[in-house]
Every structure is written in C-alpha cells, then in structure tokens.
Amino acid sequence: MYRFFLFLFFVALNFSNGISVSSKVDTTSGNIGNIFNWSVRVENHGKSEVIFPELKINNESMSIRKEYYNENEFFIEKKFEIIFWDTGSFATPNY
C-alpha cells in the first residue's frame, strides 16, 4: 500500500514541474512591409538550460529585422521582428 502512495507522490511531483512552451504573434493581418512581432516563451524551466536555435529563413518574401532575448526568474523568451515582402497568406517559420 505504501508503494502506491509513494508512486502517487512522484507522479504528482513530476506534473507540478512541467515546462511550458508557447508562441504568440501580435497580429493576424497586415500590409507588405509591416513588422510582425513573434515571440517564443519557455516557462517553468527551473534550472534547465534553454537553447533557442538560430532561425534560418530560406524565403525571399520574408526577412527578420531584429531578434531579442529576454530572461528572468519566471521565463525565457526569444522575440523576432519579421517583415513580409509579398502578398498572400504566410505562417511563422518552422522553429
């Protein structure tokens, strides 16, 4: 019986420290040349090392203007300023 409670304790401890990764774009529509702010945020990382890989874009109709890195005790975040140079529908790059 004590093994069951010990197992339940470790399962609850594991789920309480889950890492959260989220992505957000500041707008859903815009014009050619507008700047779109895109952020990728990691929360509850504890003492784990978080590495954001380099974003490579192989698309002539999209470019990255700036990249920002923000870190504090609650989250680590990488922000991108993306500019689209063509008309149509676009999605954030694979990251």
CSV table of N, CA and C in Angstrom, one decimal:
chain,number,residue,atom,x,y,z
A,1,MET,N,0.8,-1.2,0.0
A,1,MET,CA,0.0,0.0,0.0
A,1,MET,C,0.9,1.3,0.0
A,2,TYR,N,2.0,1.2,0.8
A,2,TYR,CA,2.8,2.4,0.8
A,2,TYR,C,3.5,2.7,-0.5
A,3,ARG,N,3.7,1.6,-1.3
A,3,ARG,CA,4.3,1.8,-2.7
A,3,ARG,C,3.3,2.6,-3.6
A,4,PHE,N,2.1,2.4,-3.4
A,4,PHE,CA,1.1,3.1,-4.2
A,4,PHE,C,1.2,4.6,-3.9
A,5,PHE,N,1.2,5.0,-2.6
A,5,PHE,CA,1.3,6.4,-2.2
A,5,PHE,C,2.6,7.0,-2.6
A,6,LEU,N,3.7,6.2,-2.6
A,6,LEU,CA,5.0,6.7,-3.0
A,6,LEU,C,5.0,7.0,-4.5
A,7,PHE,N,4.4,6.1,-5.3
A,7,PHE,CA,4.2,6.3,-6.7
A,7,PHE,C,3.4,7.5,-7.0
A,8,LEU,N,2.3,7.7,-6.3
A,8,LEU,CA,1.4,8.8,-6.5
A,8,LEU,C,2.1,10.1,-6.2
A,9,PHE,N,2.9,10.1,-5.2
A,9,PHE,CA,3.7,11.3,-4.8
A,9,PHE,C,4.7,11.7,-5.9
A,10,PHE,N,5.4,10.7,-6.5
A,10,PHE,CA,6.3,11.0,-7.6
A,10,PHE,C,5.6,11.5,-8.8
A,11,VAL,N,4.5,10.9,-9.1
A,11,VAL,CA,3.7,11.3,-10.3
A,11,VAL,C,3.3,12.8,-10.1
A,12,ALA,N,2.7,13.1,-9.0
A,12,ALA,CA,2.3,14.5,-8.7
A,12,ALA,C,3.5,15.5,-8.7
A,13,LEU,N,4.6,15.1,-8.2
A,13,LEU,CA,5.8,15.9,-8.2
A,13,LEU,C,6.3,16.2,-9.7
A,14,ASN,N,6.2,15.2,-10.5
A,14,ASN,CA,6.6,15.3,-11.9
A,14,ASN,C,5.7,16.3,-12.6
A,15,PHE,N,4.4,16.2,-12.5
A,15,PHE,CA,3.5,17.0,-13.2
A,15,PHE,C,3.5,18.5,-12.7
A,16,SER,N,3.9,18.7,-11.4
A,16,SER,CA,3.9,20.0,-10.9
A,16,SER,C,5.0,20.9,-11.4
A,17,ASN,N,6.0,20.2,-12.1
A,17,ASN,CA,7.2,21.0,-12.6
A,17,ASN,C,7.3,20.9,-14.1
A,18,GLY,N,6.1,20.9,-14.8
A,18,GLY,CA,6.1,20.8,-16.2
A,18,GLY,C,6.6,22.1,-16.9
A,19,ILE,N,7.4,21.9,-17.9
A,19,ILE,CA,7.9,23.1,-18.7
A,19,ILE,C,6.8,23.5,-19.7
A,20,SER,N,6.6,24.7,-19.9
A,20,SER,CA,5.6,25.3,-20.8
A,20,SER,C,6.3,26.1,-21.9
A,21,VAL,N,6.0,25.7,-23.1
A,21,VAL,CA,6.5,26.4,-24.3
A,21,VAL,C,5.3,27.0,-25.1
A,22,SER,N,5.3,28.3,-25.3
A,22,SER,CA,4.2,29.0,-26.1
A,22,SER,C,4.8,29.9,-27.1
A,23,SER,N,3.9,30.2,-28.1
A,23,SER,CA,4.3,31.1,-29.2
A,23,SER,C,3.2,32.0,-29.4
A,24,LYS,N,3.5,33.3,-29.8
A,24,LYS,CA,2.5,34.3,-29.9
A,24,LYS,C,2.9,35.3,-31.0
A,25,VAL,N,1.9,35.6,-31.9
A,25,VAL,CA,2.1,36.7,-32.9
A,25,VAL,C,1.2,37.8,-32.6
A,26,ASP,N,1.7,39.0,-32.7
A,26,ASP,CA,1.0,40.2,-32.3
A,26,ASP,C,-0.2,40.6,-33.1
A,27,THR,N,-0.3,40.1,-34.4
A,27,THR,CA,-1.4,40.5,-35.2
A,27,THR,C,-1.7,39.3,-36.2
A,28,THR,N,-2.9,39.4,-36.8
A,28,THR,CA,-3.3,38.3,-37.7
A,28,THR,C,-3.4,38.8,-39.1
A,29,SER,N,-3.3,40.1,-39.3
A,29,SER,CA,-3.3,40.7,-40.7
A,29,SER,C,-2.4,41.9,-40.8
A,30,GLY,N,-1.9,42.2,-42.0
A,30,GLY,CA,-1.0,43.4,-42.1
A,30,GLY,C,-0.8,43.6,-43.6
A,31,ASN,N,0.0,44.6,-43.8
A,31,ASN,CA,0.4,45.0,-45.2
A,31,ASN,C,1.8,44.7,-45.5
A,32,ILE,N,2.2,44.7,-46.8
A,32,ILE,CA,3.6,44.5,-47.2
A,32,ILE,C,4.5,45.5,-46.5
A,33,GLY,N,5.5,45.0,-45.9
A,33,GLY,CA,6.5,45.8,-45.2
A,33,GLY,C,6.2,46.0,-43.7
A,34,ASN,N,5.0,45.6,-43.2
A,34,ASN,CA,4.7,45.8,-41.8
A,34,ASN,C,5.6,44.8,-41.0
A,35,ILE,N,5.8,45.2,-39.7
A,35,ILE,CA,6.6,44.4,-38.8
A,35,ILE,C,5.6,43.6,-38.0
A,36,PHE,N,5.9,42.3,-37.9
A,36,PHE,CA,5.1,41.4,-37.1
A,36,PHE,C,6.0,40.9,-35.9
A,37,ASN,N,5.6,41.1,-34.7
A,37,ASN,CA,6.3,40.7,-33.6
A,37,ASN,C,5.9,39.3,-33.2
A,38,TRP,N,6.9,38.3,-33.2
A,38,TRP,CA,6.6,36.9,-32.9
A,38,TRP,C,7.5,36.6,-31.7
A,39,SER,N,6.9,35.9,-30.7
A,39,SER,CA,7.7,35.5,-29.6
A,39,SER,C,7.5,34.0,-29.3
A,40,VAL,N,8.6,33.4,-28.7
A,40,VAL,CA,8.5,32.1,-28.3
A,40,VAL,C,9.0,32.1,-26.8
A,41,ARG,N,8.2,31.6,-25.9
A,41,ARG,CA,8.4,31.8,-24.5
A,41,ARG,C,8.5,30.4,-23.8
A,42,VAL,N,9.4,30.2,-22.9
A,42,VAL,CA,9.6,29.0,-22.1
A,42,VAL,C,9.4,29.4,-20.7
A,43,GLU,N,8.4,28.7,-20.0
A,43,GLU,CA,8.1,29.0,-18.6
A,43,GLU,C,8.4,27.7,-17.8
A,44,ASN,N,8.6,27.9,-16.5
A,44,ASN,CA,8.8,26.8,-15.6
A,44,ASN,C,10.0,25.9,-16.0
A,45,HIS,N,11.1,26.5,-16.4
A,45,HIS,CA,12.2,25.8,-16.8
A,45,HIS,C,13.1,25.4,-15.7
A,46,GLY,N,12.9,26.0,-14.5
A,46,GLY,CA,13.7,25.7,-13.4
A,46,GLY,C,15.2,26.0,-13.6
A,47,LYS,N,16.1,25.1,-13.4
A,47,LYS,CA,17.5,25.3,-13.6
A,47,LYS,C,17.9,24.7,-14.9
A,48,SER,N,17.0,24.2,-15.7
A,48,SER,CA,17.3,23.6,-17.0
A,48,SER,C,17.8,24.6,-18.0
A,49,GLU,N,18.8,24.3,-18.8
A,49,GLU,CA,19.3,25.2,-19.8
A,49,GLU,C,18.4,25.2,-21.0
A,50,VAL,N,18.0,26.4,-21.4
A,50,VAL,CA,17.1,26.5,-22.6
A,50,VAL,C,18.0,27.1,-23.7
A,51,ILE,N,18.0,26.5,-24.8
A,51,ILE,CA,18.7,26.9,-26.0
A,51,ILE,C,17.8,27.2,-27.1
A,52,PHE,N,17.8,28.4,-27.6
A,52,PHE,CA,17.0,28.8,-28.8
A,52,PHE,C,17.9,28.6,-30.0
A,53,PRO,N,17.5,27.7,-31.0
A,53,PRO,CA,18.4,27.6,-32.2
A,53,PRO,C,18.2,28.8,-33.1
A,54,GLU,N,19.2,28.9,-33.9
A,54,GLU,CA,19.2,30.0,-34.9
A,54,GLU,C,18.0,29.8,-35.9
A,55,LEU,N,17.3,30.9,-36.1
A,55,LEU,CA,16.2,30.8,-37.1
A,55,LEU,C,16.7,31.1,-38.5
A,56,LYS,N,16.6,30.1,-39.4
A,56,LYS,CA,17.0,30.3,-40.7
A,56,LYS,C,15.8,30.4,-41.6
A,57,ILE,N,15.8,31.4,-42.4
A,57,ILE,CA,14.6,31.6,-43.4
A,57,ILE,C,15.2,31.5,-44.8
A,58,ASN,N,14.7,30.6,-45.5
A,58,ASN,CA,15.0,30.4,-46.9
A,58,ASN,C,13.9,30.8,-47.8
A,59,ASN,N,13.4,32.1,-47.6
A,59,ASN,CA,12.3,32.6,-48.3
A,59,ASN,C,12.5,34.1,-48.6
A,60,GLU,N,12.5,34.4,-49.9
A,60,GLU,CA,12.8,35.8,-50.3
A,60,GLU,C,11.7,36.8,-49.9
A,61,SER,N,10.5,36.3,-49.6
A,61,SER,CA,9.4,37.2,-49.3
A,61,SER,C,9.2,37.4,-47.8
A,62,MET,N,10.2,37.0,-47.0
A,62,MET,CA,10.2,37.1,-45.6
A,62,MET,C,11.6,37.4,-45.1
A,63,SER,N,11.7,38.3,-44.1
A,63,SER,CA,13.0,38.6,-43.5
A,63,SER,C,12.9,38.9,-42.0
A,64,ILE,N,13.9,38.7,-41.3
A,64,ILE,CA,14.0,39.0,-39.9
A,64,ILE,C,14.7,40.3,-39.7
A,65,ARG,N,14.0,41.3,-39.1
A,65,ARG,CA,14.6,42.6,-38.9
A,65,ARG,C,15.5,42.6,-37.6
A,66,LYS,N,14.9,42.1,-36.5
A,66,LYS,CA,15.7,42.1,-35.3
A,66,LYS,C,15.3,40.8,-34.5
A,67,GLU,N,16.2,40.5,-33.6
A,67,GLU,CA,15.9,39.4,-32.6
A,67,GLU,C,16.2,39.9,-31.2
A,68,TYR,N,15.4,39.6,-30.2
A,68,TYR,CA,15.6,40.0,-28.9
A,68,TYR,C,15.6,38.7,-28.0
A,69,TYR,N,16.3,38.8,-26.9
A,69,TYR,CA,16.4,37.7,-25.9
A,69,TYR,C,16.1,38.3,-24.6
A,70,ASN,N,15.1,37.7,-23.9
A,70,ASN,CA,14.7,38.2,-22.6
A,70,ASN,C,14.6,37.1,-21.6
A,71,GLU,N,15.3,37.2,-20.5
A,71,GLU,CA,15.4,36.2,-19.5
A,71,GLU,C,15.2,36.8,-18.1
A,72,ASN,N,14.3,36.1,-17.3
A,72,ASN,CA,14.2,36.5,-15.8
A,72,ASN,C,13.9,35.2,-15.1
A,73,GLU,N,13.6,35.3,-13.8
A,73,GLU,CA,13.4,34.1,-13.0
A,73,GLU,C,12.2,33.3,-13.3
A,74,PHE,N,11.2,33.9,-14.1
A,74,PHE,CA,10.0,33.2,-14.4
A,74,PHE,C,9.9,32.6,-15.8
A,75,PHE,N,10.6,33.2,-16.8
A,75,PHE,CA,10.5,32.8,-18.1
A,75,PHE,C,11.8,33.2,-18.9
A,76,ILE,N,12.0,32.5,-20.0
A,76,ILE,CA,13.0,32.9,-21.0
A,76,ILE,C,12.2,33.1,-22.3
A,77,GLU,N,12.5,34.1,-23.0
A,77,GLU,CA,11.7,34.4,-24.2
A,77,GLU,C,12.6,34.9,-25.4
A,78,LYS,N,12.3,34.5,-26.6
A,78,LYS,CA,13.0,35.0,-27.8
A,78,LYS,C,12.0,35.7,-28.6
A,79,LYS,N,12.2,36.9,-29.0
A,79,LYS,CA,11.3,37.7,-29.8
A,79,LYS,C,12.0,38.0,-31.2
A,80,PHE,N,11.1,37.9,-32.2
A,80,PHE,CA,11.6,38.2,-33.6
A,80,PHE,C,10.7,39.3,-34.2
A,81,GLU,N,11.3,40.2,-34.9
A,81,GLU,CA,10.6,41.2,-35.7
A,81,GLU,C,10.7,40.7,-37.2
A,82,ILE,N,9.5,40.2,-37.7
A,82,ILE,CA,9.5,39.6,-39.0
A,82,ILE,C,8.8,40.6,-40.0
A,83,ILE,N,9.3,40.7,-41.2
A,83,ILE,CA,8.7,41.5,-42.2
A,83,ILE,C,8.4,40.7,-43.4
A,84,PHE,N,7.2,40.8,-44.0
A,84,PHE,CA,6.8,40.1,-45.2
A,84,PHE,C,6.8,41.0,-46.3
A,85,TRP,N,7.4,40.6,-47.5
A,85,TRP,CA,7.6,41.4,-48.6
A,85,TRP,C,6.7,41.0,-49.8
A,86,ASP,N,5.7,40.2,-49.6
A,86,ASP,CA,4.9,39.8,-50.7
A,86,ASP,C,3.5,39.7,-50.2
A,87,THR,N,2.5,39.6,-51.1
A,87,THR,CA,1.1,39.5,-50.7
A,87,THR,C,0.8,38.0,-50.6
A,88,GLY,N,-0.3,37.7,-49.9
A,88,GLY,CA,-0.8,36.4,-49.7
A,88,GLY,C,-0.8,36.0,-48.3
A,89,SER,N,-1.0,34.7,-48.0
A,89,SER,CA,-1.0,34.2,-46.6
A,89,SER,C,0.3,33.6,-46.3
A,90,PHE,N,0.7,33.9,-45.0
A,90,PHE,CA,2.0,33.4,-44.5
A,90,PHE,C,1.8,32.8,-43.2
A,91,ALA,N,2.8,32.0,-42.8
A,91,ALA,CA,2.8,31.4,-41.5
A,91,ALA,C,4.2,31.6,-40.9
A,92,THR,N,4.2,31.6,-39.6
A,92,THR,CA,5.5,31.7,-38.9
A,92,THR,C,6.4,30.6,-39.4
A,93,PRO,N,7.7,30.8,-39.5
A,93,PRO,CA,8.7,29.8,-39.9
A,93,PRO,C,8.7,28.6,-38.9
A,94,ASN,N,9.1,27.5,-39.4
A,94,ASN,CA,9.3,26.3,-38.5
A,94,ASN,C,10.5,26.6,-37.6
A,95,TYR,N,10.2,26.4,-36.3
A,95,TYR,CA,11.2,26.7,-35.3
A,95,TYR,C,11.2,25.6,-34.2
